[in-house]
């Protein structure tokens, strides 16, 4: 086939020609060199936020849930909003690492490592909120089913809140395994490049004695495939179970059969927005423009757009069926969302989640990092507000007008959200320092390396092996 | 390039010797269409309610299959997937049913009063909820929406096929020396995106109008997506069957176990996805137990329960047979499972529609005859669309990739 035609079919993923050793050098540089000034600034800002959060959480635990703005009508507000927001953020990582792997989407190699790391940190942030919401977090182990001395007292297996405990802990475990298994070959690379013995020893233990033999690689690839298969249902199941927390209830705005797939789509949407936010910063700060190219951003923007449209379709379903059902409570809720005390939140949500992402239809927008950055921030805000809208607007006007109430957050709640961002970014900055941010071994397989002849042309055409062998 | 020009020759040769897909199946389909026509006419005379119900179920089922097959192509075109190129025209031609299906759908407007209680002014006048809904659920609006929906489907399916045709023709020119375009799929991708947005939104409307409103007191926000997932899984099964039938006739020698392997993965994945939506809808309604919602599943208990169990067994449990690698590559097994899934999702559509109008499952010559008739028309319409061009488009820029597609 005429090479210019095949190149037009699939442009190479890593477009600036780099040799294999240059790729290794580029990706290991942030791990091996001393951190830059911008890293210090970011890291200490994050740690400061984390400390503020830690102080406020301590205050909340010592004093009680009364430090929050909750009341008997609005029993869930910022806490559970933050929980759902953070769980959702994690979903892009699992989608990239598992589903895109099964779909043979090779562009994932540049972003999967950091997206998976993001998943783990986001789930950690999420886990804090139900924990502190218990009021007595030292009794959190009561959530687990085990034979105990509290009488024949088992947890309520019929409660979606218990399903959540299982879903989230499974998710964290599988994501962490998947992420770590993927890290092994690269940890061995860092080990082999280490210049001092302490470093060699630490990375040696972390790489589980990886020897790079053919047999090891075969085992590794099979394990990776199996974990991808196992993680795929998790992408869907985790946020499905989170949606059950609401949808099994009778509250208008919560009880809706569309919730499971709609939550999953929303989670992937918000997750991709967060991956875009982080990758746009990281590619600039870490000088990874050659690896996280405009083509990668373009692909991620497309997924963001698709999920935005699914979320928009779900909003339309909810509004239409609220009227169509003829149910007074449902239609009141729909009107209350648009015109009630929290109407600004609702309108900002629709603007951020439905209107602004439509800009991504334009190729020019999808390849301008600065514009994507602002769109991704808008989506992050919009998706946080979506959970707030679902939770607070549904609760604050319940079936009995005598128990209607309002809600506004206290400084403790705002500070705790800030603290969770602090935890997330602290973890992320540490990750950038100690682990290779891009899967070195995988990205080499999609790079157009000069001087490798056949291999390069085969990778450019992607799924067309053996081009030269045909008669 | 050699392989692609080779395939051009072989398709030309086969086109000269005989029409693709001709033979016993085609004759059977003609007979089936006649049987269907006769039994539908006889049924309309003897039991119009059953006849209209049977027509609605089968026609909506095959319309869903036709539309979802094009959606499958559009989704792959958007991501520039290469492996599917040998199957593209097979799937695309399934849109051939959209026109006869649209005619039958519009014809069933004549039976609207027999099908939909909201179309009966006397019932509506005595029902507060139906009075509320009559702003939306009334015959003129229903008919206008139906026509718009069907026109959108037909229009976009044609536009997508035309975009593919234009791209493949341009590709031929390029091979004679003109510089290749930077992205040969540019226009196809645009049309695919528009197709997916327009057709998924209108499909939700169609499912709400034609199926959900059979029980106008009941609402489930998930229902349109549920019907779509059922149609999508069925479309994959039909695509598998049609591709294998063509290969066995010698009209699609390009189809290899690797293509079946990927179709098998899709079939498994979307069977599970269907079950996921089934569970989401069922479990949430069961758990909340709000009378006006759970009435839907109450109605499907009793004499319908066995059919529901069969529905889940075929559409959810059986596809697990596809998990081992060897199973997906075995043609006989893929035929068996695809046939079962086509019947299984037919049962699912049947269970969406029938319980609202009948106390016990109506399953006799009327339903079977109509089913055979609609399926035969689907087959003939597909064949007609397929024969307009070569079974495999020689100019498809991704053809080389598809011919050598290898699943590790």
PDB file of N, CA and C in Angstrom, chain B residues 110-189:
ATOM      1  N   UNK B 110     -53.819   2.681  11.702  1.00  0.00           N
ATOM      2  CA  UNK B 110     -55.229   2.308  11.546  1.00  0.00           C
ATOM      3  C   UNK B 110     -55.700   1.482  12.739  1.00  0.00           C
ATOM      4  N   UNK B 111     -54.753   0.786  13.373  1.00  0.00           N
ATOM      5  CA  UNK B 111     -55.135  -0.029  14.518  1.00  0.00           C
ATOM      6  C   UNK B 111     -54.858   0.639  15.849  1.00  0.00           C
ATOM      7  N   UNK B 112     -54.532   1.936  15.809  1.00  0.00           N
ATOM      8  CA  UNK B 112     -54.124   2.608  17.050  1.00  0.00           C
ATOM      9  C   UNK B 112     -55.194   2.512  18.131  1.00  0.00           C
ATOM     10  N   UNK B 113     -56.441   2.621  17.749  1.00  0.00           N
ATOM     11  CA  UNK B 113     -57.497   2.593  18.767  1.00  0.00           C
ATOM     12  C   UNK B 113     -57.634   1.221  19.400  1.00  0.00           C
ATOM     13  N   UNK B 114     -57.241   0.217  18.645  1.00  0.00           N
ATOM     14  CA  UNK B 114     -57.291  -1.130  19.206  1.00  0.00           C
ATOM     15  C   UNK B 114     -56.082  -1.386  20.117  1.00  0.00           C
ATOM     16  N   UNK B 115     -54.962  -0.710  19.803  1.00  0.00           N
ATOM     17  CA  UNK B 115     -53.729  -0.958  20.559  1.00  0.00           C
ATOM     18  C   UNK B 115     -53.636  -0.106  21.815  1.00  0.00           C
ATOM     19  N   UNK B 116     -53.940   1.192  21.678  1.00  0.00           N
ATOM     20  CA  UNK B 116     -53.632   2.155  22.738  1.00  0.00           C
ATOM     21  C   UNK B 116     -54.912   2.646  23.388  1.00  0.00           C
ATOM     22  N   UNK B 117     -55.014   2.460  24.702  1.00  0.00           N
ATOM     23  CA  UNK B 117     -56.251   2.910  25.350  1.00  0.00           C
ATOM     24  C   UNK B 117     -56.370   4.428  25.341  1.00  0.00           C
ATOM     25  N   UNK B 118     -55.245   5.128  25.264  1.00  0.00           N
ATOM     26  CA  UNK B 118     -55.329   6.597  25.257  1.00  0.00           C
ATOM     27  C   UNK B 118     -55.916   7.133  23.958  1.00  0.00           C
ATOM     28  N   UNK B 119     -56.040   6.235  22.954  1.00  0.00           N
ATOM     29  CA  UNK B 119     -56.609   6.693  21.673  1.00  0.00           C
ATOM     30  C   UNK B 119     -58.128   6.600  21.685  1.00  0.00           C
ATOM     31  N   UNK B 120     -58.672   6.102  22.785  1.00  0.00           N
ATOM     32  CA  UNK B 120     -60.127   5.957  22.870  1.00  0.00           C
ATOM     33  C   UNK B 120     -60.702   7.106  23.706  1.00  0.00           C
ATOM     34  N   UNK B 121     -61.408   8.053  23.096  1.00  0.00           N
ATOM     35  CA  UNK B 121     -61.870   9.240  23.823  1.00  0.00           C
ATOM     36  C   UNK B 121     -62.726   8.902  25.039  1.00  0.00           C
ATOM     37  N   UNK B 122     -63.497   7.809  24.974  1.00  0.00           N
ATOM     38  CA  UNK B 122     -64.357   7.472  26.111  1.00  0.00           C
ATOM     39  C   UNK B 122     -63.527   7.086  27.331  1.00  0.00           C
ATOM     40  N   UNK B 123     -62.484   6.282  27.103  1.00  0.00           N
ATOM     41  CA  UNK B 123     -61.626   5.883  28.227  1.00  0.00           C
ATOM     42  C   UNK B 123     -60.896   7.103  28.774  1.00  0.00           C
ATOM     43  N   UNK B 124     -60.410   7.944  27.877  1.00  0.00           N
ATOM     44  CA  UNK B 124     -59.652   9.124  28.304  1.00  0.00           C
ATOM     45  C   UNK B 124     -60.519  10.037  29.162  1.00  0.00           C
ATOM     46  N   UNK B 125     -61.775  10.219  28.729  1.00  0.00           N
ATOM     47  CA  UNK B 125     -62.658  11.151  29.437  1.00  0.00           C
ATOM     48  C   UNK B 125     -62.870  10.739  30.884  1.00  0.00           C
ATOM     49  N   UNK B 126     -62.725   9.435  31.175  1.00  0.00           N
ATOM     50  CA  UNK B 126     -62.984   8.963  32.529  1.00  0.00           C
ATOM     51  C   UNK B 126     -61.702   8.784  33.331  1.00  0.00           C
ATOM     52  N   UNK B 127     -60.603   9.264  32.814  1.00  0.00           N
ATOM     53  CA  UNK B 127     -59.326   8.967  33.458  1.00  0.00           C
ATOM     54  C   UNK B 127     -58.498  10.243  33.604  1.00  0.00           C
ATOM     55  N   UNK B 128     -58.330  10.689  34.845  1.00  0.00           N
ATOM     56  CA  UNK B 128     -57.651  11.971  35.090  1.00  0.00           C
ATOM     57  C   UNK B 128     -56.241  11.971  34.495  1.00  0.00           C
ATOM     58  N   UNK B 129     -55.530  10.861  34.701  1.00  0.00           N
ATOM     59  CA  UNK B 129     -54.149  10.789  34.235  1.00  0.00           C
ATOM     60  C   UNK B 129     -54.074  10.880  32.714  1.00  0.00           C
ATOM     61  N   UNK B 130     -55.001  10.198  32.058  1.00  0.00           N
ATOM     62  CA  UNK B 130     -54.978  10.208  30.592  1.00  0.00           C
ATOM     63  C   UNK B 130     -55.389  11.568  30.047  1.00  0.00           C
ATOM     64  N   UNK B 131     -56.253  12.264  30.780  1.00  0.00           N
ATOM     65  CA  UNK B 131     -56.600  13.624  30.349  1.00  0.00           C
ATOM     66  C   UNK B 131     -55.344  14.497  30.405  1.00  0.00           C
ATOM     67  N   UNK B 132     -54.599  14.352  31.497  1.00  0.00           N
ATOM     68  CA  UNK B 132     -53.337  15.100  31.635  1.00  0.00           C
ATOM     69  C   UNK B 132     -52.408  14.794  30.464  1.00  0.00           C
ATOM     70  N   UNK B 133     -52.314  13.512  30.102  1.00  0.00           N
ATOM     71  CA  UNK B 133     -51.353  13.123  29.066  1.00  0.00           C
ATOM     72  C   UNK B 133     -51.854  13.379  27.658  1.00  0.00           C
ATOM     73  N   UNK B 134     -53.157  13.688  27.539  1.00  0.00           N
ATOM     74  CA  UNK B 134     -53.706  13.773  26.178  1.00  0.00           C
ATOM     75  C   UNK B 134     -53.079  14.928  25.394  1.00  0.00           C
ATOM     76  N   UNK B 135     -52.431  15.863  26.106  1.00  0.00           N
ATOM     77  CA  UNK B 135     -51.724  16.916  25.383  1.00  0.00           C
ATOM     78  C   UNK B 135     -50.588  16.314  24.541  1.00  0.00           C
ATOM     79  N   UNK B 136     -50.069  15.199  25.014  1.00  0.00           N
ATOM     80  CA  UNK B 136     -48.979  14.540  24.286  1.00  0.00           C
ATOM     81  C   UNK B 136     -49.486  13.289  23.580  1.00  0.00           C
ATOM     82  N   UNK B 137     -50.233  12.478  24.308  1.00  0.00           N
ATOM     83  CA  UNK B 137     -50.734  11.228  23.749  1.00  0.00           C
ATOM     84  C   UNK B 137     -52.089  11.460  23.064  1.00  0.00           C
ATOM     85  N   UNK B 138     -52.038  11.982  21.850  1.00  0.00           N
ATOM     86  CA  UNK B 138     -53.260  12.065  21.056  1.00  0.00           C
ATOM     87  C   UNK B 138     -52.905  11.688  19.628  1.00  0.00           C
ATOM     88  N   UNK B 139     -53.873  11.176  18.898  1.00  0.00           N
ATOM     89  CA  UNK B 139     -53.553  10.557  17.605  1.00  0.00           C
ATOM     90  C   UNK B 139     -52.847  11.479  16.607  1.00  0.00           C
ATOM     91  N   UNK B 140     -53.318  12.727  16.419  1.00  0.00           N
ATOM     92  CA  UNK B 140     -52.614  13.558  15.429  1.00  0.00           C
ATOM     93  C   UNK B 140     -51.142  13.775  15.787  1.00  0.00           C
ATOM     94  N   UNK B 141     -50.884  14.116  17.052  1.00  0.00           N
ATOM     95  CA  UNK B 141     -49.494  14.346  17.470  1.00  0.00           C
ATOM     96  C   UNK B 141     -48.687  13.064  17.339  1.00  0.00           C
ATOM     97  N   UNK B 142     -49.313  11.954  17.700  1.00  0.00           N
ATOM     98  CA  UNK B 142     -48.656  10.648  17.628  1.00  0.00           C
ATOM     99  C   UNK B 142     -48.253  10.340  16.177  1.00  0.00           C
ATOM    100  N   UNK B 143     -49.188  10.601  15.256  1.00  0.00           N
ATOM    101  CA  UNK B 143     -48.917  10.317  13.848  1.00  0.00           C
ATOM    102  C   UNK B 143     -47.812  11.225  13.316  1.00  0.00           C
ATOM    103  N   UNK B 144     -47.861  12.510  13.698  1.00  0.00           N
ATOM    104  CA  UNK B 144     -46.829  13.444  13.214  1.00  0.00           C
ATOM    105  C   UNK B 144     -45.463  13.017  13.737  1.00  0.00           C
ATOM    106  N   UNK B 145     -45.408  12.684  15.039  1.00  0.00           N
ATOM    107  CA  UNK B 145     -44.127  12.253  15.601  1.00  0.00           C
ATOM    108  C   UNK B 145     -43.628  11.002  14.899  1.00  0.00           C
ATOM    109  N   UNK B 146     -44.562  10.075  14.633  1.00  0.00           N
ATOM    110  CA  UNK B 146     -44.162   8.822  13.978  1.00  0.00           C
ATOM    111  C   UNK B 146     -43.529   9.100  12.625  1.00  0.00           C
ATOM    112  N   UNK B 147     -44.170   9.971  11.855  1.00  0.00           N
ATOM    113  CA  UNK B 147     -43.662  10.241  10.510  1.00  0.00           C
ATOM    114  C   UNK B 147     -42.301  10.933  10.577  1.00  0.00           C
ATOM    115  N   UNK B 148     -42.181  11.888  11.505  1.00  0.00           N
ATOM    116  CA  UNK B 148     -40.895  12.588  11.631  1.00  0.00           C
ATOM    117  C   UNK B 148     -39.798  11.595  12.026  1.00  0.00           C
ATOM    118  N   UNK B 149     -40.098  10.742  13.006  1.00  0.00           N
ATOM    119  CA  UNK B 149     -39.105   9.777  13.476  1.00  0.00           C
ATOM    120  C   UNK B 149     -38.650   8.880  12.333  1.00  0.00           C
ATOM    121  N   UNK B 150     -39.627   8.350  11.595  1.00  0.00           N
ATOM    122  CA  UNK B 150     -39.277   7.415  10.517  1.00  0.00           C
ATOM    123  C   UNK B 150     -38.487   8.121   9.421  1.00  0.00           C
ATOM    124  N   UNK B 151     -38.851   9.369   9.123  1.00  0.00           N
ATOM    125  CA  UNK B 151     -38.115  10.107   8.090  1.00  0.00           C
ATOM    126  C   UNK B 151     -36.674  10.361   8.538  1.00  0.00           C
ATOM    127  N   UNK B 152     -36.502  10.688   9.814  1.00  0.00           N
ATOM    128  CA  UNK B 152     -35.144  10.910  10.329  1.00  0.00           C
ATOM    129  C   UNK B 152     -34.321   9.633  10.168  1.00  0.00           C
ATOM    130  N   UNK B 153     -34.909   8.519  10.532  1.00  0.00           N
ATOM    131  CA  UNK B 153     -34.155   7.254  10.441  1.00  0.00           C
ATOM    132  C   UNK B 153     -33.757   6.967   8.994  1.00  0.00           C
ATOM    133  N   UNK B 154     -34.749   7.036   8.109  1.00  0.00           N
ATOM    134  CA  UNK B 154     -34.470   6.689   6.713  1.00  0.00           C
ATOM    135  C   UNK B 154     -33.460   7.673   6.125  1.00  0.00           C
ATOM    136  N   UNK B 155     -33.670   8.951   6.397  1.00  0.00           N
ATOM    137  CA  UNK B 155     -32.798   9.977   5.830  1.00  0.00           C
ATOM    138  C   UNK B 155     -31.353   9.811   6.288  1.00  0.00           C
ATOM    139  N   UNK B 156     -31.167   9.613   7.584  1.00  0.00           N
ATOM    140  CA  UNK B 156     -29.799   9.524   8.094  1.00  0.00           C
ATOM    141  C   UNK B 156     -29.124   8.217   7.656  1.00  0.00           C
ATOM    142  N   UNK B 157     -29.896   7.128   7.610  1.00  0.00           N
ATOM    143  CA  UNK B 157     -29.299   5.860   7.177  1.00  0.00           C
ATOM    144  C   UNK B 157     -28.819   5.993   5.737  1.00  0.00           C
ATOM    145  N   UNK B 158     -29.615   6.666   4.902  1.00  0.00           N
ATOM    146  CA  UNK B 158     -29.212   6.849   3.501  1.00  0.00           C
ATOM    147  C   UNK B 158     -28.001   7.760   3.401  1.00  0.00           C
ATOM    148  N   UNK B 159     -28.009   8.823   4.197  1.00  0.00           N
ATOM    149  CA  UNK B 159     -26.886   9.764   4.142  1.00  0.00           C
ATOM    150  C   UNK B 159     -25.588   9.075   4.538  1.00  0.00           C
ATOM    151  N   UNK B 160     -25.679   8.183   5.526  1.00  0.00           N
ATOM    152  CA  UNK B 160     -24.468   7.502   5.974  1.00  0.00           C
ATOM    153  C   UNK B 160     -23.960   6.551   4.887  1.00  0.00           C
ATOM    154  N   UNK B 161     -24.892   5.811   4.275  1.00  0.00           N
ATOM    155  CA  UNK B 161     -24.478   4.899   3.205  1.00  0.00           C
ATOM    156  C   UNK B 161     -23.859   5.696   2.063  1.00  0.00           C
ATOM    157  N   UNK B 162     -24.450   6.855   1.745  1.00  0.00           N
ATOM    158  CA  UNK B 162     -23.927   7.671   0.647  1.00  0.00           C
ATOM    159  C   UNK B 162     -22.532   8.193   0.990  1.00  0.00           C
ATOM    160  N   UNK B 163     -22.340   8.580   2.245  1.00  0.00           N
ATOM    161  CA  UNK B 163     -21.021   9.089   2.650  1.00  0.00           C
ATOM    162  C   UNK B 163     -19.967   7.999   2.523  1.00  0.00           C
ATOM    163  N   UNK B 164     -20.328   6.787   2.919  1.00  0.00           N
ATOM    164  CA  UNK B 164     -19.390   5.666   2.768  1.00  0.00           C
ATOM    165  C   UNK B 164     -19.065   5.426   1.302  1.00  0.00           C
ATOM    166  N   UNK B 165     -20.126   5.473   0.475  1.00  0.00           N
ATOM    167  CA  UNK B 165     -19.946   5.208  -0.956  1.00  0.00           C
ATOM    168  C   UNK B 165     -18.997   6.249  -1.547  1.00  0.00           C
ATOM    169  N   UNK B 166     -19.233   7.505  -1.200  1.00  0.00           N
ATOM    170  CA  UNK B 166     -18.408   8.584  -1.759  1.00  0.00           C
ATOM    171  C   UNK B 166     -16.956   8.411  -1.316  1.00  0.00           C
ATOM    172  N   UNK B 167     -16.760   8.057  -0.051  1.00  0.00           N
ATOM    173  CA  UNK B 167     -15.398   7.886   0.444  1.00  0.00           C
ATOM    174  C   UNK B 167     -14.688   6.756  -0.308  1.00  0.00           C
ATOM    175  N   UNK B 168     -15.408   5.632  -0.493  1.00  0.00           N
ATOM    176  CA  UNK B 168     -14.769   4.488  -1.137  1.00  0.00           C
ATOM    177  C   UNK B 168     -14.446   4.779  -2.595  1.00  0.00           C
ATOM    178  N   UNK B 169     -15.310   5.572  -3.246  1.00  0.00           N
ATOM    179  CA  UNK B 169     -15.046   5.931  -4.642  1.00  0.00           C
ATOM    180  C   UNK B 169     -13.818   6.834  -4.706  1.00  0.00           C
ATOM    181  N   UNK B 170     -13.721   7.774  -3.790  1.00  0.00           N
ATOM    182  CA  UNK B 170     -12.577   8.688  -3.775  1.00  0.00           C
ATOM    183  C   UNK B 170     -11.290   7.916  -3.536  1.00  0.00           C
ATOM    184  N   UNK B 171     -11.377   6.909  -2.707  1.00  0.00           N
ATOM    185  CA  UNK B 171     -10.211   6.095  -2.394  1.00  0.00           C
ATOM    186  C   UNK B 171      -9.675   5.422  -3.651  1.00  0.00           C
ATOM    187  N   UNK B 172     -10.599   4.950  -4.497  1.00  0.00           N
ATOM    188  CA  UNK B 172     -10.180   4.322  -5.752  1.00  0.00           C
ATOM    189  C   UNK B 172      -9.337   5.282  -6.579  1.00  0.00           C
ATOM    190  N   UNK B 173      -9.814   6.523  -6.652  1.00  0.00           N
ATOM    191  CA  UNK B 173      -9.090   7.523  -7.441  1.00  0.00           C
ATOM    192  C   UNK B 173      -7.700   7.739  -6.871  1.00  0.00           C
ATOM    193  N   UNK B 174      -7.637   7.806  -5.544  1.00  0.00           N
ATOM    194  CA  UNK B 174      -6.358   8.101  -4.925  1.00  0.00           C
ATOM    195  C   UNK B 174      -5.305   7.059  -5.267  1.00  0.00           C
ATOM    196  N   UNK B 175      -5.726   5.832  -5.398  1.00  0.00           N
ATOM    197  CA  UNK B 175      -4.742   4.786  -5.659  1.00  0.00           C
ATOM    198  C   UNK B 175      -4.134   4.914  -7.051  1.00  0.00           C
ATOM    199  N   UNK B 176      -4.790   5.683  -7.901  1.00  0.00           N
ATOM    200  CA  UNK B 176      -4.218   5.884  -9.241  1.00  0.00           C
ATOM    201  C   UNK B 176      -3.188   7.002  -9.223  1.00  0.00           C
ATOM    202  N   UNK B 177      -2.858   7.496  -8.069  1.00  0.00           N
ATOM    203  CA  UNK B 177      -1.739   8.420  -8.021  1.00  0.00           C
ATOM    204  C   UNK B 177      -2.052   9.767  -7.406  1.00  0.00           C
ATOM    205  N   UNK B 178      -3.324  10.125  -7.321  1.00  0.00           N
ATOM    206  CA  UNK B 178      -3.638  11.393  -6.685  1.00  0.00           C
ATOM    207  C   UNK B 178      -3.286  11.294  -5.202  1.00  0.00           C
ATOM    208  N   UNK B 179      -2.794  12.376  -4.641  1.00  0.00           N
ATOM    209  CA  UNK B 179      -2.382  12.325  -3.233  1.00  0.00           C
ATOM    210  C   UNK B 179      -3.568  11.971  -2.346  1.00  0.00           C
ATOM    211  N   UNK B 180      -3.280  11.148  -1.345  1.00  0.00           N
ATOM    212  CA  UNK B 180      -4.351  10.711  -0.442  1.00  0.00           C
ATOM    213  C   UNK B 180      -4.854  11.895   0.376  1.00  0.00           C
ATOM    214  N   UNK B 181      -6.132  11.934   0.700  1.00  0.00           N
ATOM    215  CA  UNK B 181      -6.619  12.991   1.585  1.00  0.00           C
ATOM    216  C   UNK B 181      -6.035  12.771   2.974  1.00  0.00           C
ATOM    217  N   UNK B 182      -5.964  13.838   3.772  1.00  0.00           N
ATOM    218  CA  UNK B 182      -5.366  13.679   5.096  1.00  0.00           C
ATOM    219  C   UNK B 182      -6.193  12.748   5.956  1.00  0.00           C
ATOM    220  N   UNK B 183      -7.479  12.724   5.720  1.00  0.00           N
ATOM    221  CA  UNK B 183      -8.321  11.811   6.469  1.00  0.00           C
ATOM    222  C   UNK B 183      -9.483  11.378   5.593  1.00  0.00           C
ATOM    223  N   UNK B 184      -9.407  10.177   5.046  1.00  0.00           N
ATOM    224  CA  UNK B 184     -10.448   9.764   4.096  1.00  0.00           C
ATOM    225  C   UNK B 184     -11.821   9.659   4.744  1.00  0.00           C
ATOM    226  N   UNK B 185     -11.871   9.517   6.056  1.00  0.00           N
ATOM    227  CA  UNK B 185     -13.167   9.285   6.705  1.00  0.00           C
ATOM    228  C   UNK B 185     -13.836  10.568   7.164  1.00  0.00           C
ATOM    229  N   UNK B 186     -13.240  11.695   6.804  1.00  0.00           N
ATOM    230  CA  UNK B 186     -13.708  12.954   7.363  1.00  0.00           C
ATOM    231  C   UNK B 186     -15.231  13.105   7.296  1.00  0.00           C
ATOM    232  N   UNK B 187     -15.782  12.936   6.086  1.00  0.00           N
ATOM    233  CA  UNK B 187     -17.215  13.180   5.913  1.00  0.00           C
ATOM    234  C   UNK B 187     -18.030  12.070   6.589  1.00  0.00           C
ATOM    235  N   UNK B 188     -17.537  10.839   6.459  1.00  0.00           N
ATOM    236  CA  UNK B 188     -18.238   9.712   7.079  1.00  0.00           C
ATOM    237  C   UNK B 188     -18.374   9.938   8.590  1.00  0.00           C
ATOM    238  N   UNK B 189     -17.311  10.446   9.187  1.00  0.00           N
ATOM    239  CA  UNK B 189     -17.339  10.671  10.633  1.00  0.00           C
ATOM    240  C   UNK B 189     -18.392  11.713  10.985  1.00  0.00           C
TER     241      UNK B 189
END
